[in-house]
Structure formats: C-alpha cells, structure tokens
mmCIF file of C-alpha atoms (C1' of nucleotides) in Angstrom:
data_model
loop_
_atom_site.group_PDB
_atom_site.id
_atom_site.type_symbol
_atom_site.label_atom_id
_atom_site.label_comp_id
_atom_site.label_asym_id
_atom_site.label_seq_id
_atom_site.Cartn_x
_atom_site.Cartn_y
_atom_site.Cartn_z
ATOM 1 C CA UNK H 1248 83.327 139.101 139.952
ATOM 2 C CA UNK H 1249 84.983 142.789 138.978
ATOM 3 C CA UNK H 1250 84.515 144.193 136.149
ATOM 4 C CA UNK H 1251 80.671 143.198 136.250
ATOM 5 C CA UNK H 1252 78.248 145.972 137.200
ATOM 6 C CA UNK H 1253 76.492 148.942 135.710
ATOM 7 C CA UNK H 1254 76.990 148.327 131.951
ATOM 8 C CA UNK H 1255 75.522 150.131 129.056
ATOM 9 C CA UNK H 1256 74.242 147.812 126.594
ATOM 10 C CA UNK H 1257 75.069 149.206 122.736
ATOM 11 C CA UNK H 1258 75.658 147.302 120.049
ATOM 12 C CA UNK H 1259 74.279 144.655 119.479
ATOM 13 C CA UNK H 1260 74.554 143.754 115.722
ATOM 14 C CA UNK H 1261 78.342 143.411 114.698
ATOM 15 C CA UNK H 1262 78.860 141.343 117.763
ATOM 16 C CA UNK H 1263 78.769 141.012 121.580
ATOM 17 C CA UNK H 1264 81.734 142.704 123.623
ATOM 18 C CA UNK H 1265 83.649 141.351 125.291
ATOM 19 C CA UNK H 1266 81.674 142.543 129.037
ATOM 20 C CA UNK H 1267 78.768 141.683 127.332
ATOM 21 C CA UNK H 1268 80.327 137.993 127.393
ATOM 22 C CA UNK H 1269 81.525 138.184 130.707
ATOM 23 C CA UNK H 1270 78.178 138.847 131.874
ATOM 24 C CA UNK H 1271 76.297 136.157 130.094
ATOM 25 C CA UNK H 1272 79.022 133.284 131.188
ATOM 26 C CA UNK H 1273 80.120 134.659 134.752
ATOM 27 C CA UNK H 1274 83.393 134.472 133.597
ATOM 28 C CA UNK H 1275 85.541 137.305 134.375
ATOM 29 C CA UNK H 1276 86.678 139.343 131.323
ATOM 30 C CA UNK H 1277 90.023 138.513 132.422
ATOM 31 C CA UNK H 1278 89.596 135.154 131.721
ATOM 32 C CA UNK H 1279 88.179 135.241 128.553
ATOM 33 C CA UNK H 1280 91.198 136.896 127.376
ATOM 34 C CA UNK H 1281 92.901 134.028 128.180
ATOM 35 C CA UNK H 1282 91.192 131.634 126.942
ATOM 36 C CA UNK H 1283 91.632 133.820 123.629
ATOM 37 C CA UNK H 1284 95.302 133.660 124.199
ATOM 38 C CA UNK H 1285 95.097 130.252 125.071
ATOM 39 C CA UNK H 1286 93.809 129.814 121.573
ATOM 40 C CA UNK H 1287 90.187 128.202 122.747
ATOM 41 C CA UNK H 1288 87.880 131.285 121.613
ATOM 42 C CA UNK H 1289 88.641 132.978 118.130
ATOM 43 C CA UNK H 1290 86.907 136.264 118.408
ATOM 44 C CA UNK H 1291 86.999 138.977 115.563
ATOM 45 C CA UNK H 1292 88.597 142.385 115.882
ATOM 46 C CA UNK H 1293 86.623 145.374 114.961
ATOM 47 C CA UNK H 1294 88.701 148.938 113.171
ATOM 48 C CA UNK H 1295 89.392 149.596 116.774
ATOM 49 C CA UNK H 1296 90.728 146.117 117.437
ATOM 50 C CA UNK H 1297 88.647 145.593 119.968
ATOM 51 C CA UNK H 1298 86.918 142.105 120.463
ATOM 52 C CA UNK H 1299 83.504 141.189 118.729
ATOM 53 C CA UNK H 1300 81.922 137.699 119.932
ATOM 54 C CA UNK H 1301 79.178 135.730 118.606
ATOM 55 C CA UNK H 1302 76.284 134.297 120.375
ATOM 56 C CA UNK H 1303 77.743 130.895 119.661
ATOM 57 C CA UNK H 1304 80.879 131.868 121.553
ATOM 58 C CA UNK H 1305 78.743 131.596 124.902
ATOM 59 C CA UNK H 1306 77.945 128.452 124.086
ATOM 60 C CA UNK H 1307 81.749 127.712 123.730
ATOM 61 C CA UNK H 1308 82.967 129.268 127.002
ATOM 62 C CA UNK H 1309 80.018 127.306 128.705
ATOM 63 C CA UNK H 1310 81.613 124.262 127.475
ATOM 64 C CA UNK H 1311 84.597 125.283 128.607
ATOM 65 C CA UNK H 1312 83.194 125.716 132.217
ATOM 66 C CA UNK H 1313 81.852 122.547 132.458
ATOM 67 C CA UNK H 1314 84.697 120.602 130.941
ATOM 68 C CA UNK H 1315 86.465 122.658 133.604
ATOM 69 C CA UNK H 1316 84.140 121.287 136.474
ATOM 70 C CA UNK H 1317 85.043 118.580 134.818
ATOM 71 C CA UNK H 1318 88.544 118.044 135.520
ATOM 72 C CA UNK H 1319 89.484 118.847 132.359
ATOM 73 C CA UNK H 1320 92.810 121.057 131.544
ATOM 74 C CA UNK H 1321 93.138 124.173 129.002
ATOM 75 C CA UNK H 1322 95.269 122.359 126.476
ATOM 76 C CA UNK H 1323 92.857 119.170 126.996
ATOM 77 C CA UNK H 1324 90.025 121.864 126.031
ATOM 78 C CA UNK H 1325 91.859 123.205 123.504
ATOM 79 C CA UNK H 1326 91.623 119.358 121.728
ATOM 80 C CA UNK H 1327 88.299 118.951 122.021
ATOM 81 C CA UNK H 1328 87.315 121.937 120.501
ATOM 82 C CA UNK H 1329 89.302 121.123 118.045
ATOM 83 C CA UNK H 1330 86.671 118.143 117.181
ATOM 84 C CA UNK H 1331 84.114 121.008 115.910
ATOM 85 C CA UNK H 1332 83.241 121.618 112.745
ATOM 86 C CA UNK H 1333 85.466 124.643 111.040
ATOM 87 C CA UNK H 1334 83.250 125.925 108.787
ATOM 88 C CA UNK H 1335 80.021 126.345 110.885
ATOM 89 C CA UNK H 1336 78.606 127.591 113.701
ATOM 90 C CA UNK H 1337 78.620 123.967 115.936
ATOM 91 C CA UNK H 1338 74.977 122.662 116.151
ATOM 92 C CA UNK H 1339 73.567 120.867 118.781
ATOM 93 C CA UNK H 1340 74.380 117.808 117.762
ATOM 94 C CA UNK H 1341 78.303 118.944 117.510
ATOM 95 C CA UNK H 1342 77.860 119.556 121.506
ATOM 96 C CA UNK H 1343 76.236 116.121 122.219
ATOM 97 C CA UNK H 1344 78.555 114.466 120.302
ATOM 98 C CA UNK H 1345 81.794 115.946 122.208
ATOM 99 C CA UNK H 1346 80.064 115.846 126.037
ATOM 100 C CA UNK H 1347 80.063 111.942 124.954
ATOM 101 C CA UNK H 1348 83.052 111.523 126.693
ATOM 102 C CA UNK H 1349 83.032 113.220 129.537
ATOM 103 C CA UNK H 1350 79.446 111.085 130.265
ATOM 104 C CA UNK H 1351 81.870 107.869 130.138
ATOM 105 C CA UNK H 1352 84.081 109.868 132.203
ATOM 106 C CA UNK H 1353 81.715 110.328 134.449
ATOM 107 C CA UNK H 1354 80.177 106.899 134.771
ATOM 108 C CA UNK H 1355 83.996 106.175 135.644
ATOM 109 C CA UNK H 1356 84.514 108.581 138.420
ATOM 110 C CA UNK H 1357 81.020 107.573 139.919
ATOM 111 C CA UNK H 1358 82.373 104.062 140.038
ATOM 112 C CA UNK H 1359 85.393 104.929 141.285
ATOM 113 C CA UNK H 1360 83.882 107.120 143.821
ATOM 114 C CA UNK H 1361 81.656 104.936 144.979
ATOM 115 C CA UNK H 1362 84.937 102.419 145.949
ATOM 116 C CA UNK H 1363 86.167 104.606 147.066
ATOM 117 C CA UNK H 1364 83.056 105.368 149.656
ATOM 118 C CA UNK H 1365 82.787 101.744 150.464
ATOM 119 C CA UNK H 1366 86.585 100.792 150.761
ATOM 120 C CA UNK H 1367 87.445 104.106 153.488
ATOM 121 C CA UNK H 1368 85.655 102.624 156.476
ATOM 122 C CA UNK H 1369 87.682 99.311 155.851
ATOM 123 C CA UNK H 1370 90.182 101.146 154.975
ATOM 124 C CA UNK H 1371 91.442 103.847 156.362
ATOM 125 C CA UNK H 1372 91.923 102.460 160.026
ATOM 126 C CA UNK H 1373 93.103 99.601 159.644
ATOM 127 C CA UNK H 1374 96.152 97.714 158.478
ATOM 128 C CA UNK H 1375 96.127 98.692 154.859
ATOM 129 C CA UNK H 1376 97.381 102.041 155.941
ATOM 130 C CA UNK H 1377 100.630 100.742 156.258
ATOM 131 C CA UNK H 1378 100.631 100.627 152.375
ATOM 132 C CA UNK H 1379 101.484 98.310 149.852
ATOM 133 C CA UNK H 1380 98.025 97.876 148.024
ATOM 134 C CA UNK H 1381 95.569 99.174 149.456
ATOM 135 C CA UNK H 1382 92.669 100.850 146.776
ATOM 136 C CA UNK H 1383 92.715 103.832 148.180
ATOM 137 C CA UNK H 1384 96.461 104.992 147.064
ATOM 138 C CA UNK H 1385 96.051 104.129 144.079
ATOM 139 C CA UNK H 1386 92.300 103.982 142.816
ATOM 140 C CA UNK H 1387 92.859 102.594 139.116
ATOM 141 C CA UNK H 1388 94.113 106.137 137.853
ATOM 142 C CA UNK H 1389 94.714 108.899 140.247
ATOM 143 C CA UNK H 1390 92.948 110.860 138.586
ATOM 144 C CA UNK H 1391 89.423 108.863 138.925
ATOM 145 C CA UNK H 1392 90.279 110.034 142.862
ATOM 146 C CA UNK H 1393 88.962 113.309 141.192
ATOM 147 C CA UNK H 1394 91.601 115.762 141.962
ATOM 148 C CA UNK H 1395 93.480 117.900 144.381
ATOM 149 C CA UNK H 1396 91.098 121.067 142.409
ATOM 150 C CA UNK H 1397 88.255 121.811 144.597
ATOM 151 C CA UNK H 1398 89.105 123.685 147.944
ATOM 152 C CA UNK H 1399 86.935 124.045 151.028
ATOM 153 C CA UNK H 1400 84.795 121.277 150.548
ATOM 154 C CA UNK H 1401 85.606 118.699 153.107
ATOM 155 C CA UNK H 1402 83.622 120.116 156.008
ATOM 156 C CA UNK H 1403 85.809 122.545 157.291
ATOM 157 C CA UNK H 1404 85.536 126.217 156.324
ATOM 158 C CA UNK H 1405 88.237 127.832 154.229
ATOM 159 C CA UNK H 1406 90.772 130.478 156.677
ATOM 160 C CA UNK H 1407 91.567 127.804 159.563
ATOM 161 C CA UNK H 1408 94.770 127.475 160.893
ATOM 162 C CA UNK V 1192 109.867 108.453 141.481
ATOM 163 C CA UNK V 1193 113.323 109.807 141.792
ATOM 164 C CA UNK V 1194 115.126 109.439 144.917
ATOM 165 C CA UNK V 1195 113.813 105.530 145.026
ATOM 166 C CA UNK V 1196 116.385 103.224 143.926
ATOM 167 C CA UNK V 1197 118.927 100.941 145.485
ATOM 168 C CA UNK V 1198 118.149 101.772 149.503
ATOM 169 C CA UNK V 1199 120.519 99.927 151.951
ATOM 170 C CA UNK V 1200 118.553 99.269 154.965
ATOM 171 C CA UNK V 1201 119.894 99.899 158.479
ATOM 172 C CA UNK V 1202 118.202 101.403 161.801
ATOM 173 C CA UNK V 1203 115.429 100.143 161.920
ATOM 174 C CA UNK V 1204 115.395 100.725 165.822
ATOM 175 C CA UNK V 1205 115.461 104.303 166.407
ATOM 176 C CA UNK V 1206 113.036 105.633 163.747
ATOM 177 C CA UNK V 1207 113.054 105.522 160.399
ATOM 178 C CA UNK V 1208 114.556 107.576 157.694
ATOM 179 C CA UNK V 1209 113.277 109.702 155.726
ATOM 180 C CA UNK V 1210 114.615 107.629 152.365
ATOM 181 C CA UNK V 1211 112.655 104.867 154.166
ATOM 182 C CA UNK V 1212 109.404 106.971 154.487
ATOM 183 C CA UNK V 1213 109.498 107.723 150.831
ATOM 184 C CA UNK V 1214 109.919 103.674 149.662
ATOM 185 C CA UNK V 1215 106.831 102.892 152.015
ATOM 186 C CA UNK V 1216 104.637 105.670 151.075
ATOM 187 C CA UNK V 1217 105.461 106.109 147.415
ATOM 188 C CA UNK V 1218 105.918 109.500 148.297
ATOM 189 C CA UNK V 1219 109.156 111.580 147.113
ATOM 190 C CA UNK V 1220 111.377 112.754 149.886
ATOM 191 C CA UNK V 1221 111.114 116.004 148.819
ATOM 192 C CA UNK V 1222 107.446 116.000 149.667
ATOM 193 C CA UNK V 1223 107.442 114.305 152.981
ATOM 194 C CA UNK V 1224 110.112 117.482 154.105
ATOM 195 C CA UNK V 1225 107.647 119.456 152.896
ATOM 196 C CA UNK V 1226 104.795 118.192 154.798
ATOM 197 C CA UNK V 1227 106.858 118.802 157.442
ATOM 198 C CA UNK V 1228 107.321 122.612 156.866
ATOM 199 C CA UNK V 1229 103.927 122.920 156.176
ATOM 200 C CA UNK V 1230 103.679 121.244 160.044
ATOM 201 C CA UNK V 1231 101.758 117.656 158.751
ATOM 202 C CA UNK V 1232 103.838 115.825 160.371
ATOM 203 C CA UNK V 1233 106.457 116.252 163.017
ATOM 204 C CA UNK V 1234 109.347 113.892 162.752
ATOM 205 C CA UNK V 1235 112.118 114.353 165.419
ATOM 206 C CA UNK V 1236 115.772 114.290 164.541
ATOM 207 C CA UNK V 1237 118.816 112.919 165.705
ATOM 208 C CA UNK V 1238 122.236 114.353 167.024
ATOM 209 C CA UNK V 1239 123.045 114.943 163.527
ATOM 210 C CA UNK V 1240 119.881 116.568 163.069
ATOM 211 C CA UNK V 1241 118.082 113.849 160.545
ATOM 212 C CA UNK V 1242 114.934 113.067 160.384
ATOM 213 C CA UNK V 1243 113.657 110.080 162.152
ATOM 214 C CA UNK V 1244 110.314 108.758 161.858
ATOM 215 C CA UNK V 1245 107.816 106.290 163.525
ATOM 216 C CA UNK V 1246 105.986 104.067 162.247
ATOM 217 C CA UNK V 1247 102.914 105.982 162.914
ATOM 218 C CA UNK V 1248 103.901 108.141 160.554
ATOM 219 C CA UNK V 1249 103.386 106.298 157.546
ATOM 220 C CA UNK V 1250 99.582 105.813 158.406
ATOM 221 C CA UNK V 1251 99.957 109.581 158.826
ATOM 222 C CA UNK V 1252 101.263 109.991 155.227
ATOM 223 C CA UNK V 1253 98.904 107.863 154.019
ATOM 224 C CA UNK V 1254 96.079 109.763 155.436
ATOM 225 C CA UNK V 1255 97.186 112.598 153.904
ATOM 226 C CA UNK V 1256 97.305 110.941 150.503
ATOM 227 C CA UNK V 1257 93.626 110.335 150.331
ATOM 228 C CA UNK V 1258 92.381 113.234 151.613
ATOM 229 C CA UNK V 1259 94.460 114.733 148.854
ATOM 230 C CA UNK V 1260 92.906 112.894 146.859
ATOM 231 C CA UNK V 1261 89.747 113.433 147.712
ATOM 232 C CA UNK V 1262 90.652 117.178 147.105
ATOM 233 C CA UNK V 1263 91.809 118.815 150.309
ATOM 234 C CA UNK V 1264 94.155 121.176 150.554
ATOM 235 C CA UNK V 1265 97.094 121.335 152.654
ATOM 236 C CA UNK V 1266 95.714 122.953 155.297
ATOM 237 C CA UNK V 1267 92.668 121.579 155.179
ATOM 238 C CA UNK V 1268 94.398 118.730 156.548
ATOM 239 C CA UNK V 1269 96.707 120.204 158.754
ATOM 240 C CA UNK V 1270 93.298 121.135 160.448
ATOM 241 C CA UNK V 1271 91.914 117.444 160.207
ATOM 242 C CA UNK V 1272 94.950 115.920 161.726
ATOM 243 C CA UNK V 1273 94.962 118.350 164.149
ATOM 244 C CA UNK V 1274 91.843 116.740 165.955
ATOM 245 C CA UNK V 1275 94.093 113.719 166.951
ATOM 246 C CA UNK V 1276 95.015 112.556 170.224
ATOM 247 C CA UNK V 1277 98.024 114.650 170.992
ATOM 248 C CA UNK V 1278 99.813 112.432 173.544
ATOM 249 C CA UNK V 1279 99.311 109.245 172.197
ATOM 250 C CA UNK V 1280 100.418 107.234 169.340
ATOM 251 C CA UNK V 1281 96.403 107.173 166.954
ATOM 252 C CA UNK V 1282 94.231 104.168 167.085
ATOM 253 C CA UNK V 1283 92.631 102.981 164.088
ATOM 254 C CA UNK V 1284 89.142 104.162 166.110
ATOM 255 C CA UNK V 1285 91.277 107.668 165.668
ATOM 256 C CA UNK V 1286 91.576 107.375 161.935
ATOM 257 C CA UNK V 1287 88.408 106.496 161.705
ATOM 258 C CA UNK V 1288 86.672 109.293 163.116
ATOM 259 C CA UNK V 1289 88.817 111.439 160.858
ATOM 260 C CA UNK V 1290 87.404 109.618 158.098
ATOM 261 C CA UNK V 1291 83.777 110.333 158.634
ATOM 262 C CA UNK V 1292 83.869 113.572 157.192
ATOM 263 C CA UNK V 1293 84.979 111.929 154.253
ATOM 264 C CA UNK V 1294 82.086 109.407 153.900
ATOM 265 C CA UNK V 1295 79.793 112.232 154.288
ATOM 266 C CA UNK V 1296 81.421 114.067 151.471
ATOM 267 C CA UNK V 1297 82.282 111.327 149.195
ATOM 268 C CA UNK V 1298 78.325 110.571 149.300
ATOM 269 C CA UNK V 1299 77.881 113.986 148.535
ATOM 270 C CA UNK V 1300 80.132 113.889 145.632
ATOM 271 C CA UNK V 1301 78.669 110.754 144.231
ATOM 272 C CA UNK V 1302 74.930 112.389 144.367
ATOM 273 C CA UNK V 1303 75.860 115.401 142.775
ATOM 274 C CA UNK V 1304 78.065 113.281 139.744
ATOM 275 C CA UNK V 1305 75.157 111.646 138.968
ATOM 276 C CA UNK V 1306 72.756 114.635 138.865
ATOM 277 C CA UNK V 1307 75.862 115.909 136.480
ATOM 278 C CA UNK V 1308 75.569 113.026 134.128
ATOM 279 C CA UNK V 1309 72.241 113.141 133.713
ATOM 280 C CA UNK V 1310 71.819 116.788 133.199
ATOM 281 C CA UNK V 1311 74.646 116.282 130.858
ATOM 282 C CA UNK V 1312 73.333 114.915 127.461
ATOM 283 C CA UNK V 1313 70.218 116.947 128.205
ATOM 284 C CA UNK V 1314 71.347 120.383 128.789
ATOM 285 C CA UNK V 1315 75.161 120.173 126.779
ATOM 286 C CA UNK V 1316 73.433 120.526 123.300
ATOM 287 C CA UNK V 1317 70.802 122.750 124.291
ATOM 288 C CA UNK V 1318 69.219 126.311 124.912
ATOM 289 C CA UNK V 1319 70.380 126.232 128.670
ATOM 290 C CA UNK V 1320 73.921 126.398 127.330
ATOM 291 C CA UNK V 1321 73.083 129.864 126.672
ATOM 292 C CA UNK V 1322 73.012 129.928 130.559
ATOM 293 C CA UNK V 1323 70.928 131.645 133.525
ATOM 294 C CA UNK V 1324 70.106 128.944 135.910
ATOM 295 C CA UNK V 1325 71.524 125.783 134.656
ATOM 296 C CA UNK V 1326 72.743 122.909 136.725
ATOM 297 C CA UNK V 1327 76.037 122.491 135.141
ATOM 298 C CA UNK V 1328 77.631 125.872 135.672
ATOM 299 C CA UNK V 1329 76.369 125.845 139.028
ATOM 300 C CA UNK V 1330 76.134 122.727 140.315
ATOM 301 C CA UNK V 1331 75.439 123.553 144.046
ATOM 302 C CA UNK V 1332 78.859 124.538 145.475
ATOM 303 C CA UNK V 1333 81.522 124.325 142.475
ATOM 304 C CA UNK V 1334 83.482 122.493 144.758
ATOM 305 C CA UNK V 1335 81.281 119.191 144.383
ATOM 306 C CA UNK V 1336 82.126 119.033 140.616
ATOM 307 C CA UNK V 1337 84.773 117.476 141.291
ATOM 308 C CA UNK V 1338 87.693 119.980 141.118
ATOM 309 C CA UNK V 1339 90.648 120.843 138.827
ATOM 310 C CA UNK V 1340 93.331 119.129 139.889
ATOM 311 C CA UNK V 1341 93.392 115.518 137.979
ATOM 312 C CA UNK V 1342 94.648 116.143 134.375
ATOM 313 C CA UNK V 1343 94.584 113.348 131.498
ATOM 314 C CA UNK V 1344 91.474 111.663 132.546
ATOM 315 C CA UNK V 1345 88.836 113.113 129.851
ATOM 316 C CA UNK V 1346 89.931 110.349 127.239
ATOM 317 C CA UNK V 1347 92.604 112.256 125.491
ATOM 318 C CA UNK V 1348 95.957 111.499 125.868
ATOM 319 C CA UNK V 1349 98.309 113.942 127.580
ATOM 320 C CA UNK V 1350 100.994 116.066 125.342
ATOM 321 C CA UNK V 1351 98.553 116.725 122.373
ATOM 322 C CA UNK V 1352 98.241 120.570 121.441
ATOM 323 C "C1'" DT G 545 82.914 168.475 122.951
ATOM 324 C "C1'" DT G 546 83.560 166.303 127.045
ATOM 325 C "C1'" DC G 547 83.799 162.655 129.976
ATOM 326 C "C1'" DC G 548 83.478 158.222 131.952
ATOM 327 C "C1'" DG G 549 83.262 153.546 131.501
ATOM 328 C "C1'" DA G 550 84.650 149.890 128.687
ATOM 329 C "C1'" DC G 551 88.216 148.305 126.114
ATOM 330 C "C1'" DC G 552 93.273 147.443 124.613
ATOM 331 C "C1'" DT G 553 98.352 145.235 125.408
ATOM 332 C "C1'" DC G 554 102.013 143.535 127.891
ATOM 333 C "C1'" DA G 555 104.365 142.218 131.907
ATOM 334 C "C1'" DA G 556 104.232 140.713 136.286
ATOM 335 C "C1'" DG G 557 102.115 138.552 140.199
ATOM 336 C "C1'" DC G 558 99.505 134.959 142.764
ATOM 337 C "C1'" DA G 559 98.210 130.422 144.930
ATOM 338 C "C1'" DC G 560 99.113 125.751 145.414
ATOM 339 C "C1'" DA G 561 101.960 121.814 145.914
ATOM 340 C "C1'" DC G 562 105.779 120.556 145.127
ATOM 341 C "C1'" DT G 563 110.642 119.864 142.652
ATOM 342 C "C1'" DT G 564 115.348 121.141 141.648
ATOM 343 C "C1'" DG G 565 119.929 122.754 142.569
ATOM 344 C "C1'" DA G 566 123.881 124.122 145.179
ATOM 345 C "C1'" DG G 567 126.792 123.228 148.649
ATOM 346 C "C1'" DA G 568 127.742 120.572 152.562
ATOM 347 C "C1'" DG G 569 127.334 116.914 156.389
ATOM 348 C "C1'" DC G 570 126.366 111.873 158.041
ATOM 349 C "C1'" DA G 571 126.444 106.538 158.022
ATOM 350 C "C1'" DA G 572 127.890 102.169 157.166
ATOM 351 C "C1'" DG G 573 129.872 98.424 154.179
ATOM 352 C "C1'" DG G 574 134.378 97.144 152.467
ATOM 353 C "C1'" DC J 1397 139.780 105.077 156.600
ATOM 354 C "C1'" DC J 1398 137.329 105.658 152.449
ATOM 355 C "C1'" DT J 1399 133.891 105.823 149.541
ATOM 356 C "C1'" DT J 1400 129.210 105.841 148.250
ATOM 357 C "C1'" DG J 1401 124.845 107.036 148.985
ATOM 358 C "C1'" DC J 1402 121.597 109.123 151.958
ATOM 359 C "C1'" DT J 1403 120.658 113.295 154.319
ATOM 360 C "C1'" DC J 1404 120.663 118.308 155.416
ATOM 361 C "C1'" DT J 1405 119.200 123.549 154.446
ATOM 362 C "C1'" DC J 1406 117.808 127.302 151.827
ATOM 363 C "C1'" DA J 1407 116.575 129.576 147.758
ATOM 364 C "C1'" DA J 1408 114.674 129.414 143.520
ATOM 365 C "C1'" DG J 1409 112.009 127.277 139.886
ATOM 366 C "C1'" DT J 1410 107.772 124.783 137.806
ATOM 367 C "C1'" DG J 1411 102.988 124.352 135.946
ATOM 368 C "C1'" DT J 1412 98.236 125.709 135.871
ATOM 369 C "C1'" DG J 1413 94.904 129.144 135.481
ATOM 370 C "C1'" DC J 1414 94.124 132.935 135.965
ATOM 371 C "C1'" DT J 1415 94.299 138.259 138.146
ATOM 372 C "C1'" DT J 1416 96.355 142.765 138.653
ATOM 373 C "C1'" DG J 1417 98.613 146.936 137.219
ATOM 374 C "C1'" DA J 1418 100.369 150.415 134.240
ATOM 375 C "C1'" DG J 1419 99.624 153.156 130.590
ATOM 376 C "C1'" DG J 1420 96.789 154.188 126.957
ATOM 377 C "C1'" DT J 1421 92.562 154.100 123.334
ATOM 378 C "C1'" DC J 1422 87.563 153.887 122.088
ATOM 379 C "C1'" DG J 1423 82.552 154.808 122.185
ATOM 380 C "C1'" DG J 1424 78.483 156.922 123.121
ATOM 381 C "C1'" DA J 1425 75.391 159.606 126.294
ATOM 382 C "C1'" DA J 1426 74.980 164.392 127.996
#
DNA sequence: TTCCGACCTCAAGCACACTTGAGAGCAAGG
DNA sequence: CCTTGCTCTCAAGTGTGCTTGAGGTCGGAA
C-alpha cells in the first residue's frame, strides 16, 4: 500500500481527494484511477482538475471490492452499477437490491463447492481421472469451480520452487 | 477447442501423442506443451523428437485441472506434484494424499462463503460499507473469497458494456 | 515566498496462463 | 511416393487488472 502514509487532512467540504479515498477503501490511488478510466466511479474535477469524491463514492468502490472478491470482472461491475439510480445518491435499499445476486451466486458456489468437497475423495484417485465425466472437470459451469484468481491459498506458501 | 477435430488414431503402443492428450483431457495442445515448459509434466520424445505420453499422464493433467480450478497457480502445483513418488508410475493412494490439502481447503472455502452470504444482505446496504473492520473487505485471507479468475458467473451475461 | 507532499496525464510495464503465427519436419493411409 | 494432417520450435501477442515512471502542476503550512 504506497502512496498511504503521513497525509494532511484539508478540505473537507467540496469533496474528498482522491488519497483521502484511498485511505478510507485500502485501495491504492492507482487503482481508483482506473476504475475512473474504466468508467465505474464518476468523480468531479475541481479549477485545478484535480479529482473531488463524495462520501457515497466509498460506498461505490466498496462495492466494487466485494463484487471483486466476488469473482466478478470490471466490465461485469461496470453493468451493475449501471442498475443505480442516476439522479441520486444510491440509498440503502439501491445496495440491497443489487448484492441480490451475488447472494444467489453465492448459494450456487456453496453448492457447488460443497460437490465438489464430497466428490474429490471419490474422485480424484480413482478411475474417473481418466476423464470422460467425471464432476470435477466440469462442475456445472467452470466458473462455480470459483476461479484460477486467488494465489497462495492451497497450503503451500507463495516463493516455492 | 481448436486443434480437436478429425484425429486418425495410430500408436497406441509407444506413448501417446500429444493430439491424443488433448482429445482425452479436453485440454488444447497448446497448453499441455506448455505445462511442459513450465516442468508439470515430463513427456519423453521420440527419434523425431515428439512428444510421447503415458497414460499416467492424463491423470496427471487432470490433476492439474482441478487444482486449477480450485485456484492454484502454476507453480503451486508444480510444487504439489512434486511430492510424488519419483520412480514409480502414482497410485491412486498417491493422488489421494495430494488431494488432502484440497479437502482441507475446500472446507475452508465453504465456511468462509457462507459467513460471506450472510454478512452480505446485512452489511451491503449499510454503515459498515463506509468500512474499518468489516467482514467483506477482509474476509480473513482475501484469498478465501474465492478469487478473480471465473468471469460470467454473477448473472449477467458476458459481452455487455 | 518557499517548499514538500499530493495531485495530474500518458505511456509503458507486469504477472499469469495461455494462444497464435511462421516456418518447417514427421507419419501413415491411399 | 504423395498428400494430408499432426507435430515441432520460438517469438510474439492476448486479456485482465492494475502499477510504475517521467515530467509536470497544485495547495497549504512554515
């Protein structure tokens, strides 16, 4: 996490900056510019041209984390927060009402997952190995397998050869 | 699937191809060689210098597919694999050692969906989403949410901006 | 006024897991 | 023998989600 250490804190009518951001979220400010060229955070410009966020913005990029953790992809994103309301700032409701699907999704995954758990045993040393259709190749969608994302989580520590 | 189309099938004595590979695995022959350069598996060759596999090696491949899909990285599994028997051909008692790990981390995965899904409709519309210490950003090791990699799955189909 | 840290843009780079392309060499059915 | 399709190597490209660097501007405390 650069970019994330002493910080002044000035103004804060007219807007958060955009390190003021970072530091609420975690996210680096690197990434937020993305996401603003990516077209999922609209912040304003002041005369400098310099960003100015709202609070509600945090509450955007924190969706955008846990859709993330989610599985979810940028232009994916992008189409759900699309679903908010234009006008307004989003309300709570607005939030419930798009983490609605990614609950199904979940329930899904868990399922899967749980297959998954109970096929490998059966699975993985025996005959079904040698292919054809066996669960674990092909576990409904490959994507309820939940992803080749997360590194250095299956027991071994990350730097072995 | 390119690459996997009409197939004549000779030698079947002597190893297999690597065409042959590919039709049994579902895999593209463009990722078995590179399993190979990234030292996964170890085919031999023959005077001409092709690739000839054994049979083994399709339980090999297949091993590799789940783990992928259970979201280890390459050399992650270069470093599972390498805790096999090296002179022998791998008994299914083999693979399923290897696949303990697994187990133990699918159960963890499972757990920590669940604690996801129910800290979802609680927290998503809420004050938390203005961050510090909630679940969903942090959800023990990042890892355990369940990763980047699988695209399309939130419900919305892929291709939309 | 000065100065440093925060901010700006744009281009390029990175990591991962492959795929694609060029150019050439085998293998086996007809 | 010929042809067709499978195989080879090596280099370069792809997509995703950022980070890094260069070169420069802005803002506010001292």
């Amino acid at each position: 996490m650069p970019e994330t250490k002493p910080l002044r804190r000035p103004l804060r009518r007219d807007g958060l900056t955009i390190g003021q951001i970072a530091a609420r979220t975690g996210l680096a400010v690197s990434a937020i510019r993305y996401y603003e060229s990516e077209r999922l955070i609209a912040p304003w410009r002041n005369d400098a041209g310099q960003r100015r966020f709202e609070r509600a913005d945090i509450r955007r990029l924190s969706f955008i984390m846990i859709a993330q953790g989610l599985g979810a992809s940028i232009a994916e994103i992008r189409t759900q927060l699309c679903r908010l309301p234009k006008g307004r700032t989003p309300t709570a409701a607005d939030w419930r009402r798009l983490s609605e699907g990614y609950r199904k999704d979940l329930d899904r995954r868990i399922t899967q997952l749980q297959k998954l758990r109970d096929d490998l045993d059966s699975c993985i040393g025996c005959g079904c190995l040698s292919l054809e259709h066996c669960t674990l190749y092909n576990p409904g969608d490959r994507a309820g397998a939940a992803g080749s994302g997360p590194r250095y989580l299956l027991g071994d520590s990350p730097g072995q050869s």
